[in-house]
Short mmCIF file of C-alpha atoms and ligand atoms in Angstrom, two decimals:
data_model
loop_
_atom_site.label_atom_id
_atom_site.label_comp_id
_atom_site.label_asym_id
_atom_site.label_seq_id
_atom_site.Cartn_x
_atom_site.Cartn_y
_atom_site.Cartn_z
CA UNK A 1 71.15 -27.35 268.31
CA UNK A 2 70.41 -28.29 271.98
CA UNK A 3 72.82 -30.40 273.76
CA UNK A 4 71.64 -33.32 275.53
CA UNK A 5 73.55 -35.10 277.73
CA UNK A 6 72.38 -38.58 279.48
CA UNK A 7 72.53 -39.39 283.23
CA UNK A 8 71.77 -42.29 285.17
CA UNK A 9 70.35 -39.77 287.83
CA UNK A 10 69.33 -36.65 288.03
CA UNK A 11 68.57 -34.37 291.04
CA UNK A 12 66.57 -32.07 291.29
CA UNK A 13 67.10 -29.54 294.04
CA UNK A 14 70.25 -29.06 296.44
CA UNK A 15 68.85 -28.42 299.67
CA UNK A 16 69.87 -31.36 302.33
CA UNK A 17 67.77 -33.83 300.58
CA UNK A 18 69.26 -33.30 297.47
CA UNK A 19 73.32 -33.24 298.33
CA UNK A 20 72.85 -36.38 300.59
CA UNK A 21 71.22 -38.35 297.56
CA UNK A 22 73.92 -36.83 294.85
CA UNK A 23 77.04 -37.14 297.91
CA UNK A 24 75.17 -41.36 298.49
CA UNK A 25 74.94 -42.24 294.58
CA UNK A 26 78.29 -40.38 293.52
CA UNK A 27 80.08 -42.77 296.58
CA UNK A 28 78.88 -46.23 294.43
CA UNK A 29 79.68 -44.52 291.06
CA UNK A 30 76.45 -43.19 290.30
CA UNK A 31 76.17 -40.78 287.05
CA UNK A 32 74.31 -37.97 288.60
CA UNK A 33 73.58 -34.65 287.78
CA UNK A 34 72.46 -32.20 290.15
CA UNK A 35 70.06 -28.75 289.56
CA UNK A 36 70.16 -26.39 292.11
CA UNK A 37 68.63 -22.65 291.35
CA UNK A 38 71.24 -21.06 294.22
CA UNK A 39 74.54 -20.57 294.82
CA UNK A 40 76.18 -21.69 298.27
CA UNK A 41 76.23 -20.55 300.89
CA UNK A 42 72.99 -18.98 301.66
CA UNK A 43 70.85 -18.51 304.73
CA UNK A 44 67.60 -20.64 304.70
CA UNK A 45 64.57 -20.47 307.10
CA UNK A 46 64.78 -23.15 309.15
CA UNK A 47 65.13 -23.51 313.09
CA UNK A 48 68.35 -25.25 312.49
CA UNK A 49 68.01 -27.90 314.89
CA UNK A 50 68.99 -31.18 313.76
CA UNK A 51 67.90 -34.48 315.34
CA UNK A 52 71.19 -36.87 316.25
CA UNK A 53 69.20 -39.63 314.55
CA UNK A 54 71.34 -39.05 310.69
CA UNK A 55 74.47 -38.75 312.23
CA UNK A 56 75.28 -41.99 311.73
CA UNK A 57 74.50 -41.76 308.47
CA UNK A 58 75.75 -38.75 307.64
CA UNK A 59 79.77 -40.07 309.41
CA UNK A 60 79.30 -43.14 307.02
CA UNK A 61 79.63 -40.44 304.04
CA UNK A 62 82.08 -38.80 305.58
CA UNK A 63 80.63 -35.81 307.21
CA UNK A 64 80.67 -35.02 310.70
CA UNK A 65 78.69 -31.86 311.71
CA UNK A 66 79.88 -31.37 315.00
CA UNK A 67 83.68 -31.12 313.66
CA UNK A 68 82.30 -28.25 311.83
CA UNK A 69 81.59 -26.32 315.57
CA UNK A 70 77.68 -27.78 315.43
CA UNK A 71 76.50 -26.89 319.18
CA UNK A 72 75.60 -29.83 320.80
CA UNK A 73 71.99 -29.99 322.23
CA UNK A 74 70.40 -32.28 325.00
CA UNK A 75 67.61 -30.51 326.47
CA UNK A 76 64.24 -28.88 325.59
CA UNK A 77 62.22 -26.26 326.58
CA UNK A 78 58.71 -24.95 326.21
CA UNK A 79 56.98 -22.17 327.26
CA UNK A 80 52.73 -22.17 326.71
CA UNK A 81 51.96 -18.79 325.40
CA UNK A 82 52.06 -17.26 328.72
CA UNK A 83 55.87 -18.28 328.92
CA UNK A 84 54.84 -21.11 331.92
CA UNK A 85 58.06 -23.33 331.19
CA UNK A 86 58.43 -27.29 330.93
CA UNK A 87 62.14 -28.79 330.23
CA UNK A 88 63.13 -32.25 329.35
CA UNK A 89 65.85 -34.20 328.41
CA UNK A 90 65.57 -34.95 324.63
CA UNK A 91 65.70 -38.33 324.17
CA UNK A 92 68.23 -38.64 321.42
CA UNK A 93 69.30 -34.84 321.18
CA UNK A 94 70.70 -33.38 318.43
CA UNK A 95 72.97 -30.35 317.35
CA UNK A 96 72.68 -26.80 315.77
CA UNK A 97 74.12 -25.79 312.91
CA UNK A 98 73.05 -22.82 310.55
CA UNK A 99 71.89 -24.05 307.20
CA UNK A 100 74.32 -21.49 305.84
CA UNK A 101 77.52 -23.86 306.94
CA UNK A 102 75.31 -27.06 306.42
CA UNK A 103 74.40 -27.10 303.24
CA UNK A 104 77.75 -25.84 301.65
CA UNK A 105 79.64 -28.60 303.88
CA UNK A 106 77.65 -31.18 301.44
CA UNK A 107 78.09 -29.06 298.70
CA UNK A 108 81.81 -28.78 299.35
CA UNK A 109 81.84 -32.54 299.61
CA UNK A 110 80.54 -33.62 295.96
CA UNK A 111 81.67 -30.61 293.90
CA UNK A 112 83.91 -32.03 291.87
CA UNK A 113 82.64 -35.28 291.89
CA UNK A 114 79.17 -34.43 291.08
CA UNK A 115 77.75 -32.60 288.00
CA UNK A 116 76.23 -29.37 289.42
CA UNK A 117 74.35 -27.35 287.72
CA UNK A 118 73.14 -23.69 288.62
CA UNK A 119 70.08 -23.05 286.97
CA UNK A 120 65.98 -23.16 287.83
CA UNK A 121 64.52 -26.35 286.37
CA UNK A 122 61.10 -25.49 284.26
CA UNK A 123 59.91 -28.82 282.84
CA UNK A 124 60.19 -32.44 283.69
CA UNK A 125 58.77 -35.26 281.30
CA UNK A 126 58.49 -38.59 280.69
CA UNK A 127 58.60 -40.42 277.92
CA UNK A 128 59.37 -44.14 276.79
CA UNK A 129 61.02 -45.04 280.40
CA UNK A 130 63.11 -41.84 279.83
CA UNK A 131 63.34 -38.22 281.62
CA UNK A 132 63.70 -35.41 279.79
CA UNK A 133 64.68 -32.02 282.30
CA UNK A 134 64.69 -28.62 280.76
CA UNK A 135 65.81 -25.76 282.50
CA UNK A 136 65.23 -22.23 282.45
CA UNK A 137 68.73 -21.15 280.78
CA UNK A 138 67.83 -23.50 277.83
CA UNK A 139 69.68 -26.78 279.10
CA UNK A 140 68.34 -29.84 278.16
CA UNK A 141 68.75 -33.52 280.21
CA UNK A 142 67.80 -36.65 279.67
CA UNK A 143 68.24 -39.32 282.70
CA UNK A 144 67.29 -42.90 283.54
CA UNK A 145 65.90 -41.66 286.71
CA UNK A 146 64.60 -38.20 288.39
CA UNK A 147 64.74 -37.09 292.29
CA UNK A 148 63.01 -34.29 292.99
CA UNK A 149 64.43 -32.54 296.02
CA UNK A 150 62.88 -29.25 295.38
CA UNK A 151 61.76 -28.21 299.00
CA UNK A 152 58.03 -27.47 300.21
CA UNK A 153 57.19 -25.50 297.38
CA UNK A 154 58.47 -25.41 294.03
CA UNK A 155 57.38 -24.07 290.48
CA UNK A 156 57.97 -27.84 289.72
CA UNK A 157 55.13 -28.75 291.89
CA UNK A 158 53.04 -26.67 289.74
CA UNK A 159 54.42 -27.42 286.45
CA UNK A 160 53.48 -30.78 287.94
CA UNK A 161 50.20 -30.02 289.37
CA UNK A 162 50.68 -31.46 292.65
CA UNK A 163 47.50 -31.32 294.74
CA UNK A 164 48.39 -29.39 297.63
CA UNK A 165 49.18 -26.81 295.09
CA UNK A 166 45.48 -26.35 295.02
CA UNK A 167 45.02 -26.46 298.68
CA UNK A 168 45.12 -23.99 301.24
CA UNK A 169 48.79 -22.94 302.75
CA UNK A 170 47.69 -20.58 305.41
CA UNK A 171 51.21 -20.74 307.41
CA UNK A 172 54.73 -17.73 307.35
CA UNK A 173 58.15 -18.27 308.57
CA UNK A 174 60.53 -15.74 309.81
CA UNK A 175 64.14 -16.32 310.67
CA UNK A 176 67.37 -14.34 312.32
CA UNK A 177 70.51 -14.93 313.49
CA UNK A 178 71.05 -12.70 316.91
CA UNK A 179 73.75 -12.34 319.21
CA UNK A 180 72.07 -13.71 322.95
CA UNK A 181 73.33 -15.74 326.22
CA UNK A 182 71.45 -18.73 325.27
CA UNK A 183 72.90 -21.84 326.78
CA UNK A 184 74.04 -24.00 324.26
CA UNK A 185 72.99 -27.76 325.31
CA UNK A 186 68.81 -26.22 324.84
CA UNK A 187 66.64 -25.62 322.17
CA UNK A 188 63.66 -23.62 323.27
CA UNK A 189 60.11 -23.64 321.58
CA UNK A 190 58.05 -20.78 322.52
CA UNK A 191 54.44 -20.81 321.77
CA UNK A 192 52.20 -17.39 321.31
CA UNK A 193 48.68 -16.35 319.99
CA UNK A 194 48.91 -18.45 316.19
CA UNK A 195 52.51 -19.80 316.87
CA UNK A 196 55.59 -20.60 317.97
CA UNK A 197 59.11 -19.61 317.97
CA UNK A 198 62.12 -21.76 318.38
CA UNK A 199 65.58 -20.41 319.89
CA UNK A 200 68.78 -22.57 319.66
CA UNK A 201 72.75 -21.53 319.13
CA UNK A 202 74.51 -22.32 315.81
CA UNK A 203 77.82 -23.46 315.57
CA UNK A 204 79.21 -19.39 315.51
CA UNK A 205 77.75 -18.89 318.90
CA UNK A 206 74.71 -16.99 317.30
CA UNK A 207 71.40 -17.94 318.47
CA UNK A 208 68.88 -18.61 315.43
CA UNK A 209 65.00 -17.33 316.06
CA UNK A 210 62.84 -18.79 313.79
CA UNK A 211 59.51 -18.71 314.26
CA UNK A 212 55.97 -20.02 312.33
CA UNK A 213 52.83 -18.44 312.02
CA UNK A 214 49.69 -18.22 310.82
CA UNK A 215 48.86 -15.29 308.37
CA UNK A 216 45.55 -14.50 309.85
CA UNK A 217 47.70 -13.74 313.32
CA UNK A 218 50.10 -11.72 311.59
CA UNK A 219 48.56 -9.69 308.92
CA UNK A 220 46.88 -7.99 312.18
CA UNK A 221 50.04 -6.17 312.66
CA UNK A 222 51.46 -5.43 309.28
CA UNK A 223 54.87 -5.91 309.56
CA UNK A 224 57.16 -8.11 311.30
CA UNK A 225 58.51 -5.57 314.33
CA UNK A 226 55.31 -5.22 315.00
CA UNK A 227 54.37 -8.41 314.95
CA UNK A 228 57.45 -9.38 317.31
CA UNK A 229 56.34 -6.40 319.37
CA UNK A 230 52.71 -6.75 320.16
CA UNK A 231 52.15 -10.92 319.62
CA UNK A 232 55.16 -12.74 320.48
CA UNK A 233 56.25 -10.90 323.37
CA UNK A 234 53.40 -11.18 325.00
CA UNK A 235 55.40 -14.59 326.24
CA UNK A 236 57.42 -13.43 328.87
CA UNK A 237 60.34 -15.31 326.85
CA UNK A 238 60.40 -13.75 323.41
CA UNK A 239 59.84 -9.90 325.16
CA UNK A 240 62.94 -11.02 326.98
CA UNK A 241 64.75 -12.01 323.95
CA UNK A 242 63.46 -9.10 321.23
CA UNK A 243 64.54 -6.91 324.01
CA UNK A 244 67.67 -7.92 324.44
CA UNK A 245 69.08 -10.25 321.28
CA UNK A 246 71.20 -7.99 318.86
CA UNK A 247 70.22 -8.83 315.37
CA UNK A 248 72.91 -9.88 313.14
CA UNK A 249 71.01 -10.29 309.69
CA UNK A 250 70.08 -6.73 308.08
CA UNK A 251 66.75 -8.00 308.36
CA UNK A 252 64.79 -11.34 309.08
CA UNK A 253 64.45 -13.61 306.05
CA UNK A 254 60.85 -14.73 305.50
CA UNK A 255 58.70 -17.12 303.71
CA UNK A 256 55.17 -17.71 303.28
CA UNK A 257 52.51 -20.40 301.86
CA UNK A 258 54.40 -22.97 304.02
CA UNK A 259 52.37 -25.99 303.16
CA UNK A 260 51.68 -29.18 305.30
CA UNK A 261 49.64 -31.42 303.52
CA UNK A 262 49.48 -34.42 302.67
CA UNK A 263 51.77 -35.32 299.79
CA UNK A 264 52.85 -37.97 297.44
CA UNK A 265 56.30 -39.64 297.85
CA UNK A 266 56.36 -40.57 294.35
CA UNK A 267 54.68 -38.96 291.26
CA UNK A 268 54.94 -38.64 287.97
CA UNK A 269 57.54 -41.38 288.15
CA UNK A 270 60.04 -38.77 289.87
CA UNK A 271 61.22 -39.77 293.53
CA UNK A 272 60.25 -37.34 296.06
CA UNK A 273 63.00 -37.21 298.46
CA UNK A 274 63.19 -34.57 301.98
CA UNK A 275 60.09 -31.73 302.18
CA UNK A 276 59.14 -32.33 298.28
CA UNK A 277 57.57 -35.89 299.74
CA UNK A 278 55.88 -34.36 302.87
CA UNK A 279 56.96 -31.64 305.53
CA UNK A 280 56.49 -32.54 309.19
CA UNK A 281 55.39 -29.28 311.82
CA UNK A 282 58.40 -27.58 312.44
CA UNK A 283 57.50 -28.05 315.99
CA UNK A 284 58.77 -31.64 315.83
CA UNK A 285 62.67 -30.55 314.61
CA UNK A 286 62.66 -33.07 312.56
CA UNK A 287 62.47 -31.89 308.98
CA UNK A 288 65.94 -31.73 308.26
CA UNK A 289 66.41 -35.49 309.95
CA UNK A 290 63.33 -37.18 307.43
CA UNK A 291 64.92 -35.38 304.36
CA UNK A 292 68.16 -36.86 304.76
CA UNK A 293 67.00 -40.13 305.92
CA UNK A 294 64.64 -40.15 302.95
CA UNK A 295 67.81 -39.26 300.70
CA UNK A 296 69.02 -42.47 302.24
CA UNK A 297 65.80 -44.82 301.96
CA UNK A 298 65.81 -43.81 297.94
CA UNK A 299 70.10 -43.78 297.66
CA UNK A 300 70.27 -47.70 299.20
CA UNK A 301 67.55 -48.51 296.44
CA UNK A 302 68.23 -47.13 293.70
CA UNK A 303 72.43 -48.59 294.06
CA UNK A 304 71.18 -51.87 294.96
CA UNK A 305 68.80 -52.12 291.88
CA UNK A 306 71.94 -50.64 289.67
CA UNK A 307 74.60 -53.06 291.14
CA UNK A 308 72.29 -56.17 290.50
CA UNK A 309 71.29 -54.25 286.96
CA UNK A 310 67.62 -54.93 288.20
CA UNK A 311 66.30 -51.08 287.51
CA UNK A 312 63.23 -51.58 286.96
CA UNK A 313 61.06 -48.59 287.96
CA UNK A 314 57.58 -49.91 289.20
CA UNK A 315 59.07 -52.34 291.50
CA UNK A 316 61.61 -49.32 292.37
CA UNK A 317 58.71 -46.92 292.62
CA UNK A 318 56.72 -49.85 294.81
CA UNK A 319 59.90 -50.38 297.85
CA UNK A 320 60.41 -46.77 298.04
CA UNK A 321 56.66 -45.76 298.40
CA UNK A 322 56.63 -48.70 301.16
CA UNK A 323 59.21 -47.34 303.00
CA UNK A 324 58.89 -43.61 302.66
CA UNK A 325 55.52 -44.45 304.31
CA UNK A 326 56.08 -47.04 306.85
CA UNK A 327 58.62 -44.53 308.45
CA UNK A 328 57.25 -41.15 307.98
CA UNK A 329 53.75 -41.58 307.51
CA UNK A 330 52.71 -41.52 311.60
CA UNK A 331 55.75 -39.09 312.27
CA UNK A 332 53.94 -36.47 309.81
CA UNK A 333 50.42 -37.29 311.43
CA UNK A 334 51.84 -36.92 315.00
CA UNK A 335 53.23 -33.79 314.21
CA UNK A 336 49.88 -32.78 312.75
CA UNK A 337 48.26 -33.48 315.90
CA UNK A 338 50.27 -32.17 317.94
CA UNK A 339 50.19 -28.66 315.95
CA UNK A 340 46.32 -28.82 315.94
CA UNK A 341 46.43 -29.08 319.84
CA UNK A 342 49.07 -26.03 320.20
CA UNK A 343 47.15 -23.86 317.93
CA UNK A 344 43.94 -24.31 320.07
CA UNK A 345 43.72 -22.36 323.61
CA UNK A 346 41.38 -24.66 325.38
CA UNK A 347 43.51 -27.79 324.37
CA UNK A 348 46.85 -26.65 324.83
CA UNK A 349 46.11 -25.40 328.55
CA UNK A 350 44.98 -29.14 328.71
CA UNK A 351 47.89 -30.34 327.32
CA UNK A 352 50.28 -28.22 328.85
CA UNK A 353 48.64 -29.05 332.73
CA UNK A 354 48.92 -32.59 332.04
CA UNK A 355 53.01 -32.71 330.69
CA UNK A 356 53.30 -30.08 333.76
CA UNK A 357 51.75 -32.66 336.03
CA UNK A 358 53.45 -36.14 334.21
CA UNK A 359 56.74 -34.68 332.40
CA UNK A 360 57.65 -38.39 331.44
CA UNK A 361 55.13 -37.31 328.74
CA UNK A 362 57.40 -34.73 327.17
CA UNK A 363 60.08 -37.74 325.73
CA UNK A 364 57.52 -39.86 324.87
CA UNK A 365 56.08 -37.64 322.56
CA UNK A 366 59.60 -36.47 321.20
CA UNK A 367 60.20 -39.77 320.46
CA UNK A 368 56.41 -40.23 318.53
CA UNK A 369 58.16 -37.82 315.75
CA UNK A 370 61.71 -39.13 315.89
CA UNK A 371 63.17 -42.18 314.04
CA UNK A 372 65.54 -44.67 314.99
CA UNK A 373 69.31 -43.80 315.06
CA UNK A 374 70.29 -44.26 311.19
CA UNK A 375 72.77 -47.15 310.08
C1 FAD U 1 59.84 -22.39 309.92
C2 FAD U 1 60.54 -23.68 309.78
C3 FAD U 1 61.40 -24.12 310.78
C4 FAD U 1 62.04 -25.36 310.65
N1 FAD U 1 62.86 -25.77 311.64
C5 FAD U 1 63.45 -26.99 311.57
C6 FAD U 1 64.32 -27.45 312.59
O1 FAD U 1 64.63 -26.76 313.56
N2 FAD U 1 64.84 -28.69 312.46
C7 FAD U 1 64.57 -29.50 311.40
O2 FAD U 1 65.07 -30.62 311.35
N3 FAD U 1 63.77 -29.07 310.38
C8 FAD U 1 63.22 -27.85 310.45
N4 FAD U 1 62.43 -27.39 309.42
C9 FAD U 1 62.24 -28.26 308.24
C10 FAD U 1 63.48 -28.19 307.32
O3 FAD U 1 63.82 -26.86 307.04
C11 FAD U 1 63.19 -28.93 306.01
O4 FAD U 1 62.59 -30.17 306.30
C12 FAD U 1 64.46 -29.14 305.19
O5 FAD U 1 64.97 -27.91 304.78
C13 FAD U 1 64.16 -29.99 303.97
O6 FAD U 1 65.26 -30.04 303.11
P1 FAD U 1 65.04 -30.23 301.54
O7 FAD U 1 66.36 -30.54 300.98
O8 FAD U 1 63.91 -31.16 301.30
O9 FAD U 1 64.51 -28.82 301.04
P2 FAD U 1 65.27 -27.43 300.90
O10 FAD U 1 66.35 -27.30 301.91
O11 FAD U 1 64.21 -26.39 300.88
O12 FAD U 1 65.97 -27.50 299.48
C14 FAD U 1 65.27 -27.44 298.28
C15 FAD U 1 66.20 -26.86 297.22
O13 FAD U 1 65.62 -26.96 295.94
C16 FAD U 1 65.95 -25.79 295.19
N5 FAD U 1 64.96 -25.66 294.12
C17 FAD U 1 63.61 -25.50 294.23
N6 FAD U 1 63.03 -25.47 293.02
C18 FAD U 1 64.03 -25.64 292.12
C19 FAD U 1 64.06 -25.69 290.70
N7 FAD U 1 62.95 -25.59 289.98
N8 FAD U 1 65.26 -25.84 290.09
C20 FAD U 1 66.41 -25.94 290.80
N9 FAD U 1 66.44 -25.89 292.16
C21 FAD U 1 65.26 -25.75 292.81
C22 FAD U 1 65.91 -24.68 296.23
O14 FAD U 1 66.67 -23.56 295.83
C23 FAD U 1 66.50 -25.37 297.45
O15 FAD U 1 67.89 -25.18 297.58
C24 FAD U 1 61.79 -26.17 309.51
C25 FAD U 1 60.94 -25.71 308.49
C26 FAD U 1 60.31 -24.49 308.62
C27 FAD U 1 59.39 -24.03 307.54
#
């Protein structure tokens, strides 16, 4: 016989999203469960800059980054894709950490108080205002209520048939760790011919390279040396750094059909926290901020509905959509825009002459992708 168990909450996914929502609910004596497919710690492809706005947030639960060795970071630079710098001040800043130590400091801080779970989830349904989860090892879950916190692309989303599933995801990441003088207070965004890459330290004095492009750019090349070789050094910036950086990953970790469509914050009755509800352009280092704020938004919801025993789900479903879009809604189109104008030569030389000439500009448009410090 299968063995059901029943939850008040169950998550789906520990990435950021997910551990902040299971770390939030377990706090107020939420019954949650929580799915994740790895094992901590692991490296993750991400630029690993993290916007100051969830910090906060993230001391109110008891976790402070920056006591961890997080580097902290105050300016930014940008190079167009013939290396011609800009730098600014960063309006808010932020810090880097590698998602290797940030992840398993949220990990370390519900296991034990959290049911975790290391297995891939398969199927998700809904029946008569329950959930029923089934994973790939057999286990079967029932819960009042489901979060899905399963990243930018999942095999839920197509168990689900999400639309963007459908849609074209023409975009590849690759990501290092490398040992570089890099000063620590920057984080650096270097554009080239159908990207960018961004450079900032980690809290072990390693600088992380991750950079985004498009596949047309790269499948020219085959391979990623090459790629590194012949596209991105062609900014004076990156030939400095491939030159020079010593790598200290056996080999880059990659990922590809990186989409950034449009996306629904809530479907199938399931609560899309982090990139499962919408993934902003890397370009914006902001991702990792809007997951764990949106991990917030839900968490403050759901426990006030529970405390007042007022869970209903439409009018849950209903505050959360409100919110999720009233904060991240022109954040995610911003970023859009902004992406649109890098990836275009004519526009970007535009773009680039006119922060060059007024380099107030540079903040202001930090701060179009940016939220408010957290509470
Ligand atoms: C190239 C690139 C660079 C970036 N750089 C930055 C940056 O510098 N700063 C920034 O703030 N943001 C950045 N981001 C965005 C940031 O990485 C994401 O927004 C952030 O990781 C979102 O966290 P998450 O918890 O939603 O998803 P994730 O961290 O991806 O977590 C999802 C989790 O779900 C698990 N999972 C998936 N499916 C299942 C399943 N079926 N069953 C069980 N578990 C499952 C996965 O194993 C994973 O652990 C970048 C993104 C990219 C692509």
């Amino acid at each position: 016989m299968i063995h059901t168990q029943k939850w008040d909450v169950i998550i789906i996914g520990g990435g950021l999203a997910g551990l902040v929502t299971a770390l939030h609910l377990s706090q107020n004596k939420i019954k949650v469960c929580l799915i994740e497919k790895n094992k901590y710690p692991n490296h993750k492809v991400c630029g690993e800059y993290v916007s100051n706005e969830i910090l906060p947030y993230l001391k109110l639960l008891g976790i402070n980054p920056l006591s961890e060795g997080a580097k902290q970071i105050s300016k930014f630079q940008i190079t167009d894709t013939q290396g011609n710098p800009i730098t600014a001040q960063l309006p808010l800043g932020g810090f880097g950490i590698s998602r290797y130590r940030f992840d398993n400091l949220l990990y370390e801080a519900i296991r034990g108080k959290v049911e975790i779970i290391f297995d891939t989830v398969e199927k998700v349904f809904f029946k008569d205002n329950l959930f029923l989860v089934k994973t790939q090892n057999k286990k079967s879950l029932e819960g009042n209520c489901v979060v899905g916190a399963f990243g930018k692309r999942s095999n839920i989303d197509s168990f689900l048939n999400r639309k963007f599933m459908g849609q074209n995801s023409p975009w590849l990441a690759v990501k290092a760790h490398y040992e570089y003088e890099f000063p620590e207070d920057t984080v650096a965004l270097h554009n080239f011919n159908g990207g960018y890459c961004g450079l900032s330290k980690t809290e072990t004095g390693a600088v992380n390279a991750c950079y985004l492009a498009t596949f047309k750019s790269f499948k020219k090349y085959g391979g990623i040396e090459a790629f590194q070789k012949m596209e991105l050094s062609k900014n004076p910036f990156l030939n400095k750094f491939f030159n020079n950086a010593t790598p200290l990953f056996n080999k880059p970790l990659t990922i590809s059909q990186i989409s950034f469509q449009e996306k629904k914050p809530v479907e199938n009755h399931i609560f899309m926290v982090g990139d499962s509800a919408g993934l902003i352009h890397p370009l914006c280092g902001n991702g990792m901020a809007m997951a764990i704020r949106s991990a917030q938004i839900f968490s403050e919801i759901y426990i006030e509905a529970y405390q007042n025993e007022k869970l209903n789900k439409k009018t849950m479903e209903e505050k959360y959509k409100a919110q999720w879009q009233s904060e991240f809604e022109e954040r995610l189109k911003t970023g859009r825009f902004i992406q649109k104008l890098l990836m275009n030569p004519f526009a970007s030389k535009l773009g680039f002459a006119m922060v060059k000439t007024f380099p107030f500009l540079v903040p202001m448009i930090i701060e179009k992708t940016h939220g408010s410090p957290s509470k």
